[in-house]
Tab-separated table of C-alpha atoms in Angstrom:
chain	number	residue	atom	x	y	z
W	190	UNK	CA	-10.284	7.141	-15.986
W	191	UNK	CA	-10.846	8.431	-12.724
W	192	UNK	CA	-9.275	5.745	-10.852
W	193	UNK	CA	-9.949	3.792	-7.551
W	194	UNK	CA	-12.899	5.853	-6.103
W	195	UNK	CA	-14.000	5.243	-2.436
W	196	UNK	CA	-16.684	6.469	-0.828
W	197	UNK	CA	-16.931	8.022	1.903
W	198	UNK	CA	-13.989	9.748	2.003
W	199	UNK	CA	-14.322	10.032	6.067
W	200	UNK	CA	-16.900	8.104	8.328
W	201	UNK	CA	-17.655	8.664	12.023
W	202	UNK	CA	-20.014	6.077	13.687
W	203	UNK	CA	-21.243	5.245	16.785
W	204	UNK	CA	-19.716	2.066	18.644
W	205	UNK	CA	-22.271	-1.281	17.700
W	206	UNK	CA	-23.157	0.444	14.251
W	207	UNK	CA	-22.668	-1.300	11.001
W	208	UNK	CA	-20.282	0.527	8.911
W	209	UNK	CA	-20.155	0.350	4.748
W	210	UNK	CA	-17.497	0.836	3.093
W	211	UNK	CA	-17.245	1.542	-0.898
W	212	UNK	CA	-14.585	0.733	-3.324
W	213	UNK	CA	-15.807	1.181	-7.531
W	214	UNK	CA	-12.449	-0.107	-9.252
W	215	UNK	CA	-10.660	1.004	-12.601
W	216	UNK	CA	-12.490	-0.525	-15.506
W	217	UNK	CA	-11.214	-3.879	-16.300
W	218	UNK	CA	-8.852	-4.064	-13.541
W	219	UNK	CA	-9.340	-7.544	-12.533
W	220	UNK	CA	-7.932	-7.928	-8.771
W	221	UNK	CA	-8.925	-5.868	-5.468
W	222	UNK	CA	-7.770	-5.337	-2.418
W	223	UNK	CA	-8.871	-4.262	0.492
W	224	UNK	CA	-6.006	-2.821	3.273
W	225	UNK	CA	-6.523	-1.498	6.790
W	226	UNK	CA	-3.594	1.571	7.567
W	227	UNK	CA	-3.304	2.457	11.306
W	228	UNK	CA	-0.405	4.036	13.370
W	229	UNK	CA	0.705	0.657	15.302
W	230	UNK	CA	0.489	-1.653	12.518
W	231	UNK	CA	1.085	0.356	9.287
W	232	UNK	CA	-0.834	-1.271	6.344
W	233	UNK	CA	-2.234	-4.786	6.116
W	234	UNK	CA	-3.824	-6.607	3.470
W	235	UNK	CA	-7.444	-7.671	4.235
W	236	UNK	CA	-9.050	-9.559	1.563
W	237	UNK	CA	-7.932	-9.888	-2.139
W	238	UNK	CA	-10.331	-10.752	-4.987
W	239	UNK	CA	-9.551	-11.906	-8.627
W	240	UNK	CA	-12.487	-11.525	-11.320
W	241	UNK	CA	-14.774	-10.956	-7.909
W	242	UNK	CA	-14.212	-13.994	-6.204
W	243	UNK	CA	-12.021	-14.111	-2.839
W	244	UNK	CA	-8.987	-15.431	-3.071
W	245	UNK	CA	-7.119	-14.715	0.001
W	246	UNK	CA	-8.994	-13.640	3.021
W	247	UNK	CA	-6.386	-14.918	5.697
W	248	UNK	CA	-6.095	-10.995	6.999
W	249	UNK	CA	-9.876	-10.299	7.995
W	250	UNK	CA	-9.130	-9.763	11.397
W	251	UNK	CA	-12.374	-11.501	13.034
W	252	UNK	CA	-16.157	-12.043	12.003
W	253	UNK	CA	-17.624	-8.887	12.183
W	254	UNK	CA	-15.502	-7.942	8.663
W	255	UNK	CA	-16.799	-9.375	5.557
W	256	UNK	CA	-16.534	-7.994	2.124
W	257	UNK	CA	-18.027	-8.265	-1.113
W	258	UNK	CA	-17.423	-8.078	-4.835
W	259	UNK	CA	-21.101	-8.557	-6.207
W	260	UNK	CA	-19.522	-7.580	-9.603
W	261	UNK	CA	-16.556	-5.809	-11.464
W	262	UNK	CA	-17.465	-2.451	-10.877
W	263	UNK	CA	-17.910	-2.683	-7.173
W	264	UNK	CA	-16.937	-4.128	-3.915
W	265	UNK	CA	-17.689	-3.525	-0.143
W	266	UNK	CA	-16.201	-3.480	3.254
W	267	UNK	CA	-18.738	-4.096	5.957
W	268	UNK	CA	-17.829	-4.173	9.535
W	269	UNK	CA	-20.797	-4.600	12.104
W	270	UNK	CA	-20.706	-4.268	14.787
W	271	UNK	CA	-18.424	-1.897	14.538
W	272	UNK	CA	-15.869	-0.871	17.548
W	273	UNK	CA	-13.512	1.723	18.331
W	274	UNK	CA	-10.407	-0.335	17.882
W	275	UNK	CA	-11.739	-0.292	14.432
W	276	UNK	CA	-10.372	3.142	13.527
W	277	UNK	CA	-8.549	3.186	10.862
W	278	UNK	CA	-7.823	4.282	7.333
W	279	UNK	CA	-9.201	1.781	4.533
W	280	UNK	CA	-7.601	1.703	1.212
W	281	UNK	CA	-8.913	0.141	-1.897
W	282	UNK	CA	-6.313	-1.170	-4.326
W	283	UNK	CA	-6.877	-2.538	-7.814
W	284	UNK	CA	-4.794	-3.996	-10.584
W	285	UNK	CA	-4.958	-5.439	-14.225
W	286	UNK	CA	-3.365	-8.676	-13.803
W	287	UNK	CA	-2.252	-10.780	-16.992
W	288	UNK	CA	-0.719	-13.833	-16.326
W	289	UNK	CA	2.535	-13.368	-14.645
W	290	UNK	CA	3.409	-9.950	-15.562
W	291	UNK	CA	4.123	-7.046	-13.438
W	292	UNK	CA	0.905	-5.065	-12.657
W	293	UNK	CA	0.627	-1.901	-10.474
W	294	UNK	CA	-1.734	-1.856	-8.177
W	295	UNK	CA	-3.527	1.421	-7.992
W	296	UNK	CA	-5.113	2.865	-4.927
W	297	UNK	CA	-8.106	4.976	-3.524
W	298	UNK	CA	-7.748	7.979	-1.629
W	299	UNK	CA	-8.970	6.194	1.767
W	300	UNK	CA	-11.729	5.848	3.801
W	301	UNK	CA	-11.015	7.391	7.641
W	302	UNK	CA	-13.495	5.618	9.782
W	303	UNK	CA	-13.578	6.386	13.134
W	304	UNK	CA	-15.627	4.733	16.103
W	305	UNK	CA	-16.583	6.561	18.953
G	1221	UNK	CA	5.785	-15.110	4.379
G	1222	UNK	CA	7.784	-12.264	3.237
G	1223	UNK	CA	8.499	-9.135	5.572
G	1224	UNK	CA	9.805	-5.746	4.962
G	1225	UNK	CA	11.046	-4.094	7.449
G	1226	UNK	CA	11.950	-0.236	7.567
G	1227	UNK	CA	14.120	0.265	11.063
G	1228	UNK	CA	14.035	4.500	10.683
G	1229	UNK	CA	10.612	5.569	11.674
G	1230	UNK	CA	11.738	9.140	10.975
G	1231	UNK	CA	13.918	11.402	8.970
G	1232	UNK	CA	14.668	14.807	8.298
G	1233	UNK	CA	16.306	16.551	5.230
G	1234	UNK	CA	17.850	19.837	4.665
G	1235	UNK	CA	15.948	21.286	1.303
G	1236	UNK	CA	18.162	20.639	-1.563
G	1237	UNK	CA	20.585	17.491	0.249
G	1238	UNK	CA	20.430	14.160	-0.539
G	1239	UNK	CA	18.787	11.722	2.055
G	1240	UNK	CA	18.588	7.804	2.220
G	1241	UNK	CA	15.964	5.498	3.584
G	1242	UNK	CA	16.649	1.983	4.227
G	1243	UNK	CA	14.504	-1.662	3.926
G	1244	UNK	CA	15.131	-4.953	4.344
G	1245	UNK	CA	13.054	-7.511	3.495
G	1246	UNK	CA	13.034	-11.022	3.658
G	1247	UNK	CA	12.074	-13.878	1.084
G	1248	UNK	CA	12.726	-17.016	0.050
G	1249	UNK	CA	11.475	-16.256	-4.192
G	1250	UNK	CA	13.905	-15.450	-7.003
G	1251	UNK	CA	11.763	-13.496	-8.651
G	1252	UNK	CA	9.794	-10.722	-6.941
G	1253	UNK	CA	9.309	-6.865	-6.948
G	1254	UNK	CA	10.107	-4.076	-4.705
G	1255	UNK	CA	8.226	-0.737	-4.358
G	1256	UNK	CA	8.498	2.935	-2.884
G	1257	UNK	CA	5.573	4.318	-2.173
G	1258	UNK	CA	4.955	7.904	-1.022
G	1259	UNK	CA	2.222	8.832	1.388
G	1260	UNK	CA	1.786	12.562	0.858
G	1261	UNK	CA	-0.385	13.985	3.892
G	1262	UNK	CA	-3.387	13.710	1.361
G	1263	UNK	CA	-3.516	10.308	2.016
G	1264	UNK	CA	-3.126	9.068	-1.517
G	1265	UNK	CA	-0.307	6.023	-1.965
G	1266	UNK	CA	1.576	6.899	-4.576
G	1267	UNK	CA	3.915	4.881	-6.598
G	1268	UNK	CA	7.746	6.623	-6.739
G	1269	UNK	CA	9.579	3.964	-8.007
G	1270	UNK	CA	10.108	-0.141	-8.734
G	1271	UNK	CA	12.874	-2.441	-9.137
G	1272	UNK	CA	12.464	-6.000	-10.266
G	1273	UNK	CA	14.950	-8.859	-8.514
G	1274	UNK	CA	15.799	-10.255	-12.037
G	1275	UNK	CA	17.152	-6.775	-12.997
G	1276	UNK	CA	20.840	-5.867	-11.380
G	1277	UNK	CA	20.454	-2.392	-12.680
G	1278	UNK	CA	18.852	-0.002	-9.915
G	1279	UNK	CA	16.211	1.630	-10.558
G	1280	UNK	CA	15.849	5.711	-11.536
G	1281	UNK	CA	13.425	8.104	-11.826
G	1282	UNK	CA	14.253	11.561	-11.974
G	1283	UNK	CA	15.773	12.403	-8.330
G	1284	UNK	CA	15.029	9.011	-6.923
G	1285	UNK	CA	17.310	6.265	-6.948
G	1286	UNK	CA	17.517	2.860	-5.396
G	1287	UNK	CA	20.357	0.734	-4.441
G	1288	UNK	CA	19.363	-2.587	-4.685
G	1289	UNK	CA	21.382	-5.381	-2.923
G	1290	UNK	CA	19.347	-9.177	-3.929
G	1291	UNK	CA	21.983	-10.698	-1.825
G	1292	UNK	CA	21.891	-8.839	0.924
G	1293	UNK	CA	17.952	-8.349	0.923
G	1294	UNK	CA	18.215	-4.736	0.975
G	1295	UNK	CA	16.525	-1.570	-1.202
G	1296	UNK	CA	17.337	1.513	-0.295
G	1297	UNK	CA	15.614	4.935	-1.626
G	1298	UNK	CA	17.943	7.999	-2.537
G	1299	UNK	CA	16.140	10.912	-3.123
G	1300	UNK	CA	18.662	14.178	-4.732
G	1301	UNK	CA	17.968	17.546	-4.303
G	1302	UNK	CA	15.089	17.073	-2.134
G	1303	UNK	CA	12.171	19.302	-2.451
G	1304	UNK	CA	9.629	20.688	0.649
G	1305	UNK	CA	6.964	18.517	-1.715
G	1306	UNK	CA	8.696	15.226	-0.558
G	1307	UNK	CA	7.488	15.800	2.882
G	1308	UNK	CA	5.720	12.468	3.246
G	1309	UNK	CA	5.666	8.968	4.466
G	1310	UNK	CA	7.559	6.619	2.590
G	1311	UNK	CA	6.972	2.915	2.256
G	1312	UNK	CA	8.733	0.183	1.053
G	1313	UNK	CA	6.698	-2.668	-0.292
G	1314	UNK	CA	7.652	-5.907	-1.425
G	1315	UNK	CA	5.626	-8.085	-4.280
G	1316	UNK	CA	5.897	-11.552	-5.655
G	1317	UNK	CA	5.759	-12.009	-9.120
G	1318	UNK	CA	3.109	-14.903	-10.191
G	1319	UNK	CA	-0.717	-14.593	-10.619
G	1320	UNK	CA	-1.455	-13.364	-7.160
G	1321	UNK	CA	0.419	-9.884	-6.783
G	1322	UNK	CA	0.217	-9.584	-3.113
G	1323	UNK	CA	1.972	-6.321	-1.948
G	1324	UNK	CA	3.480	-6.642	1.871
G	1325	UNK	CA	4.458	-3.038	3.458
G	1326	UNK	CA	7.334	-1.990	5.501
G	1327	UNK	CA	5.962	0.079	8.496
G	1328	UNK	CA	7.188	3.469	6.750
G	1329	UNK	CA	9.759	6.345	7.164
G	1330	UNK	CA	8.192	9.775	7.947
G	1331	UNK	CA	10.336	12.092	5.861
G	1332	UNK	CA	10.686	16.018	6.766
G	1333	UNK	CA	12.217	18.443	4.090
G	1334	UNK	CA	13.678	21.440	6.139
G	1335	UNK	CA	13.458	24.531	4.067
């Protein structure tokens, strides 16, 4: 497998844009995350799906995130508009969770977004 | 809600020493697990090593070791013979065990291996 793949890999925008963010997951890893990593806050945990549906969403930090997860394969971080206290790295993390047992949680390589 | 916190924002290592970075974390479970993750400057979060709380046997893998105090909330990371490769930020992550397998980070420790 080719693990957690994330696309872009960097983004630069423009203040006001909408910004997309892409996260495929490992097949039949059944739980996503989405975390923001940034110098004064170190990682936080956005929004966590189980079999696509949001479970936890308590760390979206205002209305102009929202993410998806249309289906298993794929979920999205949008951010519009976008501003520049918005820069950031974005990690996608996913896991194959079975009941209560231990699951690691595997990450992407990052999106850097940055906007100017 | 459950904190880690990691109170040495940097560290430096002579190659080949021995070098220890510290976490505390707080929680009010039994039953939990605790992480290292290294941030190479890549950018990719990968997982050194894990200890579970219901285990009083710390942790190994190779040159990494924890010391794992349940009592005193505290998991340390000893890393042997350190290599110029472990130049990297190191987090300390806490999990609960359960269904939802929320993973809360410490605020990392930048490491430096000196050659």
């Amino acid at each position: 497998d080719a693990g957690v793949i994330q696309s872009p890999r960097h983004e630069v925008t423009e203040m006001g844009q909408e910004v997309t963010l892409r996260c495929k997951p490992i097949s039949g890893h059944n739980s996503l995350f989405w975390y923001r990593q940034t110098m004064m806050r170190g990682l936080e945990l956005l929004i966590y799906f189980n079999n696509n549906v949001p479970i936890d969403d308590s760390g979206m930090p205002e209305d102009r995130f929202s993410a998806k997860m249309p289906n298993a394969s794929f979920s999205t971080l949008k951010i519009q508009p976008s501003e520049p206290r918005d820069s950031a790295v974005y990690f996608c993390a996913t896991q194959n969770v079975q009941g209560s047992s231990y699951a690691e949680a595997f990450f992407g390589q990052g999106t850097r977004l940055t906007v100017v | 809600a459950q904190t880690v916190t990691q109170s040495q924002p940097e560290m430096s290592v002579q190659e080949a020493e021995t070098v220890t970075l510290s976490c505390t974390y707080d929680t009010s479970e039994n039953n939990y697990y605790l992480f290292w993750y290294k941030q190479p400057p890549s950018r990719q979060m990968i997982l050194v090593i894990r200890q579970e709380a219901y285990k009083q046997q710390n942790a190994t893998e190779n040159r990494f070791s924890v010391n794992f105090q349940k009592a005193a909330k505290s998991f340390s990371l000893k890393i042997s013979d350190s290599q110029l490769g472990d130049t990297a930020m190191y987090f300390c992550a806490y999990c609960n065990s359960g269904g939802y397998q929320k993973v809360t980070f410490g605020t990392g420790t930048k490491l430096q291996v000196i050659p």
